[in-house]
Each structure stands twice: as C-alpha cells, then as structure tokens.
JSON list of C-alpha atoms in Angstrom, two decimals:
[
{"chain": "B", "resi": 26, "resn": "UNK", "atom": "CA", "xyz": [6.11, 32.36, 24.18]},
{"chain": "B", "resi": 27, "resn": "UNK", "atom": "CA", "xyz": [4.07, 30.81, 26.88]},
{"chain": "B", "resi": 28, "resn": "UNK", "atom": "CA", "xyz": [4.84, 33.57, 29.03]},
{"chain": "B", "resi": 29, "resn": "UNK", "atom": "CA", "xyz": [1.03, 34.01, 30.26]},
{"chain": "B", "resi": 30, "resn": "UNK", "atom": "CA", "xyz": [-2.09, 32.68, 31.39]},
{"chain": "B", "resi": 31, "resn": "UNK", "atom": "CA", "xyz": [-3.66, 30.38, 28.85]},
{"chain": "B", "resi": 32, "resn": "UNK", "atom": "CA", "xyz": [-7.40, 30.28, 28.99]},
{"chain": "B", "resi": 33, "resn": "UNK", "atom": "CA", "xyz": [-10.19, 27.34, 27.53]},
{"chain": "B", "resi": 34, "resn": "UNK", "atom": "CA", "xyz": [-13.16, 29.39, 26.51]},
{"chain": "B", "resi": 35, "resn": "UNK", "atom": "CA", "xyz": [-16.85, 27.87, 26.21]},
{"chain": "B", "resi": 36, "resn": "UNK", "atom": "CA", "xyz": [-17.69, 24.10, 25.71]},
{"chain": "B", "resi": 37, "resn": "UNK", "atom": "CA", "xyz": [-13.82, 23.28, 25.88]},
{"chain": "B", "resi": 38, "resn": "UNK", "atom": "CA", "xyz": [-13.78, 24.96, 29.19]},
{"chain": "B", "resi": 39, "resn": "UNK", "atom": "CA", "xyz": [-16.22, 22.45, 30.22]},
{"chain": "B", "resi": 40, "resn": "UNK", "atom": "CA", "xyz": [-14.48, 19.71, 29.25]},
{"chain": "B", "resi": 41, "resn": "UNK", "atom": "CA", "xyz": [-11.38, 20.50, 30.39]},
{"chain": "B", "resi": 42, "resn": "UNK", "atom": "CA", "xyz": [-13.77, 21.25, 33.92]},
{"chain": "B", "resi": 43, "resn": "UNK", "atom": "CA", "xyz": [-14.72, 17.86, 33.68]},
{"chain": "B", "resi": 44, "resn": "UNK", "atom": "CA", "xyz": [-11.69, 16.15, 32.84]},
{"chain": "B", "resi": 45, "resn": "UNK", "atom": "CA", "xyz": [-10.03, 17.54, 36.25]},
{"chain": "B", "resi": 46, "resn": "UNK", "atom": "CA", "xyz": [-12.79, 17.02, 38.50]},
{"chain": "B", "resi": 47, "resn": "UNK", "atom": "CA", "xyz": [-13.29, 14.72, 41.00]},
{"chain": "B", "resi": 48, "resn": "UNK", "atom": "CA", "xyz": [-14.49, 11.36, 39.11]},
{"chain": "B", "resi": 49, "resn": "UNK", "atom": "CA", "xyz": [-17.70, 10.63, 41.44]},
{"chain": "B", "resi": 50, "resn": "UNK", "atom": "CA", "xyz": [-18.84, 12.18, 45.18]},
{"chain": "B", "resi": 51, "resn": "UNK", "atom": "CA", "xyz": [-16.89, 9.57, 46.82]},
{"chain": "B", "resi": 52, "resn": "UNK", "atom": "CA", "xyz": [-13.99, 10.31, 45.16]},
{"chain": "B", "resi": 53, "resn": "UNK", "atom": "CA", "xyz": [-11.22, 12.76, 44.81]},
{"chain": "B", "resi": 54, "resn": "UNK", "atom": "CA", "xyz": [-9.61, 11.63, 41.92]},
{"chain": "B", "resi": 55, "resn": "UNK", "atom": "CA", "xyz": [-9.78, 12.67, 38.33]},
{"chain": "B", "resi": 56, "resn": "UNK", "atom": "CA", "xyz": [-8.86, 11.59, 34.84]},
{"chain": "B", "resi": 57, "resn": "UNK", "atom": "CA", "xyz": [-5.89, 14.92, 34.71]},
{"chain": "B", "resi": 58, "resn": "UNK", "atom": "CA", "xyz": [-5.06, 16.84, 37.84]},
{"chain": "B", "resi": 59, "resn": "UNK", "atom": "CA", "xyz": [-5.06, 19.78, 36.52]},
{"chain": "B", "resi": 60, "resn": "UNK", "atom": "CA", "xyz": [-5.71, 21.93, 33.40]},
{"chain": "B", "resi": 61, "resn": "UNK", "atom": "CA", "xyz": [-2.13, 22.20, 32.73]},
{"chain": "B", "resi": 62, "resn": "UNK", "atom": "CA", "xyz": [-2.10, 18.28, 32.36]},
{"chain": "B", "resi": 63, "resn": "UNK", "atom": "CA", "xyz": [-4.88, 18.42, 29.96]},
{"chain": "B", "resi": 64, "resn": "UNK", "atom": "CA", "xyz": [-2.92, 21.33, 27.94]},
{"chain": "B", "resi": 65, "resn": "UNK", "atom": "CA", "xyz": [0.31, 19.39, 27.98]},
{"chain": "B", "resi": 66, "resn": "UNK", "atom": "CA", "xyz": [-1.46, 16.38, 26.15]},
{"chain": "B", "resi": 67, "resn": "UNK", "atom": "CA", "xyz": [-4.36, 17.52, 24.22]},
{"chain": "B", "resi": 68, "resn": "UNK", "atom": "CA", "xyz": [-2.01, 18.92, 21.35]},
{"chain": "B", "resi": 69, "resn": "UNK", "atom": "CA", "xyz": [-0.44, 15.49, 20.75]},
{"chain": "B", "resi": 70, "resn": "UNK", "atom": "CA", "xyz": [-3.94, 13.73, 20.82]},
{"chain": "B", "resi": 71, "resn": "UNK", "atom": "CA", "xyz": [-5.47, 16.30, 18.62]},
{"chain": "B", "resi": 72, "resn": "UNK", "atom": "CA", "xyz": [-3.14, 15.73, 15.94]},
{"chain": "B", "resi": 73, "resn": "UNK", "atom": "CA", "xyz": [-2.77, 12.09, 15.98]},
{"chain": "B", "resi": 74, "resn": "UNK", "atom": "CA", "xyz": [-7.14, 12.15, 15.93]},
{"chain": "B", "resi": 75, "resn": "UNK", "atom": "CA", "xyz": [-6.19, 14.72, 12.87]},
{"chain": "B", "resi": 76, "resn": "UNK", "atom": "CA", "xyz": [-8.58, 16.99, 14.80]},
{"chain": "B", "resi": 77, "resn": "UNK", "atom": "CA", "xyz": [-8.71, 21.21, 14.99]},
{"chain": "B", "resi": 78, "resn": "UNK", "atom": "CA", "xyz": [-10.89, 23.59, 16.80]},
{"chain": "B", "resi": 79, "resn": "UNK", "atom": "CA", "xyz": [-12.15, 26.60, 16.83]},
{"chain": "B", "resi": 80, "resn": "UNK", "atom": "CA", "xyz": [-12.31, 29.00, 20.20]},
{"chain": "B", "resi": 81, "resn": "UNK", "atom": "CA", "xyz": [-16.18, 28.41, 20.90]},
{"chain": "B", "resi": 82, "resn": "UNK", "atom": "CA", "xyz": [-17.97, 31.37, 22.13]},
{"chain": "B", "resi": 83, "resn": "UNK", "atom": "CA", "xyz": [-21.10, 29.82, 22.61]},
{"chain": "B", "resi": 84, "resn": "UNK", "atom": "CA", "xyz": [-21.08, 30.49, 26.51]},
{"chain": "B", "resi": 85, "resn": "UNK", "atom": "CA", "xyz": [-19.20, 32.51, 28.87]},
{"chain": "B", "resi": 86, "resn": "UNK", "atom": "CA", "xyz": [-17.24, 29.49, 30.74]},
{"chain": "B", "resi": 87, "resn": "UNK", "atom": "CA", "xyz": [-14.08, 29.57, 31.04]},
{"chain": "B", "resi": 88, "resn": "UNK", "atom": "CA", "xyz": [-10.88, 27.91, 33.17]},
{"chain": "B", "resi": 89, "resn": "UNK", "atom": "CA", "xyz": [-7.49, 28.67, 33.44]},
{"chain": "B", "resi": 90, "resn": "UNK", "atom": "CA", "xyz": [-3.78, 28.41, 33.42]},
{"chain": "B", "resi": 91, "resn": "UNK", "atom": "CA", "xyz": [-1.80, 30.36, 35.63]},
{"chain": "B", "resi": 92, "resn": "UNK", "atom": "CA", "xyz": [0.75, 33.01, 33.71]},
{"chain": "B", "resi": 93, "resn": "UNK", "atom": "CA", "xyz": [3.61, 31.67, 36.74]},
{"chain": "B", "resi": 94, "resn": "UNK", "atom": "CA", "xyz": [2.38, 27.82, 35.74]},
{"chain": "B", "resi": 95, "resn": "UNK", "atom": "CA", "xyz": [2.70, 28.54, 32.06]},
{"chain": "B", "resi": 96, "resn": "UNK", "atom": "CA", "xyz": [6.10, 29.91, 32.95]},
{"chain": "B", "resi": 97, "resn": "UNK", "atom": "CA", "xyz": [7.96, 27.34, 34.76]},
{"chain": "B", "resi": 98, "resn": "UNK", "atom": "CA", "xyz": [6.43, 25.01, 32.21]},
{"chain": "B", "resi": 99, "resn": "UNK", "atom": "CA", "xyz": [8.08, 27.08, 29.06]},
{"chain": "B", "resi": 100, "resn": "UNK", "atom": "CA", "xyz": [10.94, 24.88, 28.50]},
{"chain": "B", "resi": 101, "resn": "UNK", "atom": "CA", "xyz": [8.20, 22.02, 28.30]},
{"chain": "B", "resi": 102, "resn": "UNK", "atom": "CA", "xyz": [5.64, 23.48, 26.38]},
{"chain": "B", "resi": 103, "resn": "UNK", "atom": "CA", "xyz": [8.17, 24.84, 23.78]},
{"chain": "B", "resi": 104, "resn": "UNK", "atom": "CA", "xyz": [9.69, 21.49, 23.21]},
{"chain": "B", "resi": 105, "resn": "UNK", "atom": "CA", "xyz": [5.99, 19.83, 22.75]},
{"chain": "B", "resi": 106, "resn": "UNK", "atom": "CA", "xyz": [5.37, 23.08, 20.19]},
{"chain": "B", "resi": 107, "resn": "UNK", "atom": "CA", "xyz": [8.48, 23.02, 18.32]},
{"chain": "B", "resi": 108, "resn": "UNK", "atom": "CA", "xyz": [7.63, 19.22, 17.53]},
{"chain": "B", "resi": 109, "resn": "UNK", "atom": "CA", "xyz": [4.19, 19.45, 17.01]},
{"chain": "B", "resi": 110, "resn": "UNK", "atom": "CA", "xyz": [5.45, 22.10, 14.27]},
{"chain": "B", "resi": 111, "resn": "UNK", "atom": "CA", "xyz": [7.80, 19.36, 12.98]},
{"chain": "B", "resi": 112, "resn": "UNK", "atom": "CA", "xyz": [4.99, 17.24, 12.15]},
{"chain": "B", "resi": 113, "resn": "UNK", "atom": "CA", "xyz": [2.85, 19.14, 10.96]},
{"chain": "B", "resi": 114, "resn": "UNK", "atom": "CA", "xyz": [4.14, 21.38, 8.51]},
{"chain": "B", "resi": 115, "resn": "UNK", "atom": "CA", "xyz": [6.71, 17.97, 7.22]},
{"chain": "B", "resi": 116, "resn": "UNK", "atom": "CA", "xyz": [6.05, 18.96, 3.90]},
{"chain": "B", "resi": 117, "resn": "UNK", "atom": "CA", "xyz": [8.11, 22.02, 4.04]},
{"chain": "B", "resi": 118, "resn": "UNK", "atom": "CA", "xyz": [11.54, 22.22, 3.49]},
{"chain": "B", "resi": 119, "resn": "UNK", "atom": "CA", "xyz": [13.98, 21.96, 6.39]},
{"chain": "B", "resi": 120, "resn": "UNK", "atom": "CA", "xyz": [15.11, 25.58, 6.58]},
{"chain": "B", "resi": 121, "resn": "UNK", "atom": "CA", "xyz": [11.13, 26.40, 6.63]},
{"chain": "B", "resi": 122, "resn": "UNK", "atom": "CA", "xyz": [10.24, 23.95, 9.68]},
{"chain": "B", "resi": 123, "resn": "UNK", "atom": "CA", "xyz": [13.38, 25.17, 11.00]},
{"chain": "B", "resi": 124, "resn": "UNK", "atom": "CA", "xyz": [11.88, 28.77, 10.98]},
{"chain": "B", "resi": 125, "resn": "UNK", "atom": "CA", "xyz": [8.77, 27.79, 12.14]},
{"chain": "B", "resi": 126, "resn": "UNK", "atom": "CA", "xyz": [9.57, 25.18, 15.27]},
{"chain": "B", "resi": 127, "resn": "UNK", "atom": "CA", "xyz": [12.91, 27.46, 16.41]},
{"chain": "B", "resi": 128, "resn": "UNK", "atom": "CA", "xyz": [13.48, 30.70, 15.24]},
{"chain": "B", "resi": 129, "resn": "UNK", "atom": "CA", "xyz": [10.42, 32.61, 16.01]},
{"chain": "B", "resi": 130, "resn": "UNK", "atom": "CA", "xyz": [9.96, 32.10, 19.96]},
{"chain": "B", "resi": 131, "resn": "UNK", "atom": "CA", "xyz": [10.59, 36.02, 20.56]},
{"chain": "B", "resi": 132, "resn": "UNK", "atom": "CA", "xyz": [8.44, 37.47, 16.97]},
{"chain": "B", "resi": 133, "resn": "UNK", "atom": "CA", "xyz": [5.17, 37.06, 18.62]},
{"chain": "B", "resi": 134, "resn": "UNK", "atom": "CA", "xyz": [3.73, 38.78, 15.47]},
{"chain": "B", "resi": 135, "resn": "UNK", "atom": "CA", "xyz": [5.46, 36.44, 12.69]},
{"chain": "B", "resi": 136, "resn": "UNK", "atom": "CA", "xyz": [4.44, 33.24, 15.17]},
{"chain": "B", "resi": 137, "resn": "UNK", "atom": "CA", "xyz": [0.92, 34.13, 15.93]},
{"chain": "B", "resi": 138, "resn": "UNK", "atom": "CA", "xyz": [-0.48, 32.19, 12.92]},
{"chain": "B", "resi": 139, "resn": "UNK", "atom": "CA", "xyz": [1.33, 28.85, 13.95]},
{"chain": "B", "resi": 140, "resn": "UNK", "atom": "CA", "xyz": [0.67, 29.48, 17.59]},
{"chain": "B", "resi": 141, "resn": "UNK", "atom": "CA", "xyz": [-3.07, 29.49, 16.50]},
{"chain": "B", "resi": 142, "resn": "UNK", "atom": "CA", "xyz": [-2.60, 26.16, 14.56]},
{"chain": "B", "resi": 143, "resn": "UNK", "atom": "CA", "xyz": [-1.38, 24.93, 17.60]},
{"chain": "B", "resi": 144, "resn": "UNK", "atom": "CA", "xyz": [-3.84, 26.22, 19.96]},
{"chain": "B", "resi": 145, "resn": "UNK", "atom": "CA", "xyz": [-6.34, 24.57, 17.31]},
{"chain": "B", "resi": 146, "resn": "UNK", "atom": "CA", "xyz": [-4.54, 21.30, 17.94]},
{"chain": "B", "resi": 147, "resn": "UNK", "atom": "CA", "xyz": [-4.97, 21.42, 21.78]},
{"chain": "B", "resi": 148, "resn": "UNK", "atom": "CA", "xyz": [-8.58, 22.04, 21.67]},
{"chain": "B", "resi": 149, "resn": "UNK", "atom": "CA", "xyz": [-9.11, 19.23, 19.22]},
{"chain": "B", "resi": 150, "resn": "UNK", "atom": "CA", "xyz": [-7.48, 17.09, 21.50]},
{"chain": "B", "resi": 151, "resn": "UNK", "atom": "CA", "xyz": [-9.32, 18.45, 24.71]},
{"chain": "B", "resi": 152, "resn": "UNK", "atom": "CA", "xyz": [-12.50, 17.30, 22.71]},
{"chain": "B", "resi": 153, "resn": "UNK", "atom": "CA", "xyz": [-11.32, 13.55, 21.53]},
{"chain": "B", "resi": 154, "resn": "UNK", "atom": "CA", "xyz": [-9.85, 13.24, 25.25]},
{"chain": "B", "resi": 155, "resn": "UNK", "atom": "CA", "xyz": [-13.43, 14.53, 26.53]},
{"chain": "B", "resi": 156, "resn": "UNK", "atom": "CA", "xyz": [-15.43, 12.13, 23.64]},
{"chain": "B", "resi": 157, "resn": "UNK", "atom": "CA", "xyz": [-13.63, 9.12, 24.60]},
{"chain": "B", "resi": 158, "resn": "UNK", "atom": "CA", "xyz": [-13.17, 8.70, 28.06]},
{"chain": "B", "resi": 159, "resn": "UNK", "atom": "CA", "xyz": [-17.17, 10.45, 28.67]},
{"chain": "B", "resi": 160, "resn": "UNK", "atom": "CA", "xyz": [-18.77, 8.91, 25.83]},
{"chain": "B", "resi": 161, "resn": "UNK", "atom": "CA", "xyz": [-22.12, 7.21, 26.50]},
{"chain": "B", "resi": 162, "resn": "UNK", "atom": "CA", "xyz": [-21.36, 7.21, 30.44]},
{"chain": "B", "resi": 163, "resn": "UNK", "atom": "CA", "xyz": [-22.47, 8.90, 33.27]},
{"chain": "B", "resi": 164, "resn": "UNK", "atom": "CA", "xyz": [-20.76, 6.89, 36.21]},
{"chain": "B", "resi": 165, "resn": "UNK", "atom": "CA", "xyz": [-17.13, 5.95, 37.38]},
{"chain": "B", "resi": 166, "resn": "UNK", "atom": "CA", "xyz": [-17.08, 2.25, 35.76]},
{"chain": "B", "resi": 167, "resn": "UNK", "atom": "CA", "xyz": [-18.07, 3.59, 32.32]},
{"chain": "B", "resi": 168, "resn": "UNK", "atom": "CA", "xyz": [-15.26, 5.98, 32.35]},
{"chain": "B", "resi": 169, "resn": "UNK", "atom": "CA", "xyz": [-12.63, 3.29, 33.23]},
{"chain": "B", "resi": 170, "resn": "UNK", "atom": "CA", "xyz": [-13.86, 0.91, 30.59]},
{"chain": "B", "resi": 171, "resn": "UNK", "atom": "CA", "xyz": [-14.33, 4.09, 28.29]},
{"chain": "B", "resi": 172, "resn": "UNK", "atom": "CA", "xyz": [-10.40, 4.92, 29.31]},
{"chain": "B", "resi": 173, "resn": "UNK", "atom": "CA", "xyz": [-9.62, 1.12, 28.67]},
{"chain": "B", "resi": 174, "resn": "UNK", "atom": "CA", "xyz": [-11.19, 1.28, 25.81]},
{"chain": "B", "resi": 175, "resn": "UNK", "atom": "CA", "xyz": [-9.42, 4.47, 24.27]},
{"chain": "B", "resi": 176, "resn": "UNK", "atom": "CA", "xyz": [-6.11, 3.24, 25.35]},
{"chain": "B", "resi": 177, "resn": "UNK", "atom": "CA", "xyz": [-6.27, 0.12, 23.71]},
{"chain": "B", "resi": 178, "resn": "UNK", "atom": "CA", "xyz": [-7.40, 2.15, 20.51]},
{"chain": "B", "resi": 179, "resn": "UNK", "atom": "CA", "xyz": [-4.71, 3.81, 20.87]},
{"chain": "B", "resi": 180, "resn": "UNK", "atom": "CA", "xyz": [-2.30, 1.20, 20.94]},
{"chain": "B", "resi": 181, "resn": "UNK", "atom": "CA", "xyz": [-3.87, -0.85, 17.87]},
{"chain": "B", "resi": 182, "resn": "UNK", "atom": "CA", "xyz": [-3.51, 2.41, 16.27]},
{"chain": "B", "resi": 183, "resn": "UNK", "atom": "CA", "xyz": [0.07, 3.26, 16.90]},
{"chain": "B", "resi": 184, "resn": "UNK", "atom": "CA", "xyz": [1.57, -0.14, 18.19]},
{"chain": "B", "resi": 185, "resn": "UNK", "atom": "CA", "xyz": [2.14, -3.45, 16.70]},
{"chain": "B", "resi": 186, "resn": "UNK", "atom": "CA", "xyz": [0.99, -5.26, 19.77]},
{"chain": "B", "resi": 187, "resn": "UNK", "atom": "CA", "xyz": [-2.27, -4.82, 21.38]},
{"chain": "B", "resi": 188, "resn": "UNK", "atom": "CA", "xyz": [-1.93, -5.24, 25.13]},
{"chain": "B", "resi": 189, "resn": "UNK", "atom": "CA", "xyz": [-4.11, -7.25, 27.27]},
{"chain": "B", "resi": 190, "resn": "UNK", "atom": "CA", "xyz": [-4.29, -6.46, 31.18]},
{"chain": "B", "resi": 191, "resn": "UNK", "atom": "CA", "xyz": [-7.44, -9.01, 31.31]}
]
C-alpha cells in the first residue's frame, strides 16, 4: 500500500501539470509544489465536491510520483486513506469500515476495489482543484481572485463564519 509510483494519466495529468507549474514567466511559484501535494489533497476535495473520476485515456500525458516519494509518505497517505474510507462507506457497520480503513493494507487483491474508489476520489478532486482556481482565467490575478474565491466557498460551505481579509 503506497509502496510505488503513482501516475495521473491524460487530462488529469494536465492539470495536475498545471497546478505545479510556475504561475506566469516571471514567476517561479505555483498553486502546489509538487504532484505529491496535489495527491495529498485532491482526495479530501473530491469528496467534499462529492466528485469521482474515471482514469481518462484520451491522450498519452502523463506525470508522476516517485515509488521512494510515495514511500516515505506511506504513513501519511494511509492515514488520509483509512479516513477517507471512514467517510465514505459510514453507512456500514463498524466491524465493516473497520475492515475496510485497517485491516487490508497487506491484501492488495481484497483492497483493490476500495483503493480504486479512492483513486476515483483524488482525480475528482484534481479536477474541482483545476476548475476552480483556472476557471475563466488565463493570467496570475485571475487565479488569486479565482483561489480567493474558492477558499471563501469553501469556508461558507464548511464554516460558520465567512472570513474577510478585505
């Protein structure tokens, strides 16, 4: 369990392209530093959008995390995975979520259909994250108002209080 390379495949390769590179010529920052940023968050976003993907195979692009990345990460990424599982099967009983989020880490074959819900989950979220902050912009001020913008969606969303940095 996360014990190799993980790879984006077509349009979600893109986006995840996009949402690590540099935000305009003149500068070398991006939205995530790296694809294992995007990987570590997209799950969460996906499911709180209530949004699942399929792999797209509708080009041959592609980008990468490292098997050694995905490694020292494990601890990490099996804590975000057991409680995405939490969530999302809820309705089950406890000894069934208890399966599914902690007993299964070295039955590759009995996880594989939850570690595709999961991986369904990330590339939702790689999209919303992509939707939001690109949406309808094509230079660095739109994406900062478009990241504004999501945030404070965000936080009306999932927060009492709306915050206002204006």
């Amino acid at each position: 369990m996360f014990d190799s390379e993980y790879v984006f495949r077509g349009k979600h390769a893109d986006m995840v392209k996009r949402l690590t590179a540099p935000l305009g010529a003149n500068i070398k920052k991006s939205i995530f530093e790296t694809n294992y940023d995007v990987y570590a968050v997209a799950p969460f976003v996906g499911y709180l959008y209530s949004r699942t993907a399929e792999i797209d195979h509708s080009s041959d692009a592609n980008t990468k995390i490292f098997g050694d990345k995905m490694m020292n990460e494990a601890e990490n990424l099996k804590y975000n995975y057991r409680i995405l599982m939490l969530l999302i099967y809820k309705d089950k009983t406890q000894e069934e979520k208890t399966k599914i989020a902690f007993k299964l880490d070295k039955d590759d074959e009995a996880r594989a259909e939850y570690d595709k819900v999961y991986d369904s989950y990330v590339r939702g979220g790689v999209e919303i994250l992509s939707e939001k902050i690109f949406a309808d912009s094509k230079e660095i001020d739109g994406y900062i108002m478009n990241m504004y913008n999501f945030m404070n969606e965000f936080n009306n969303r999932y927060f009492a209080e709306t915050v206002d940095i204006a």
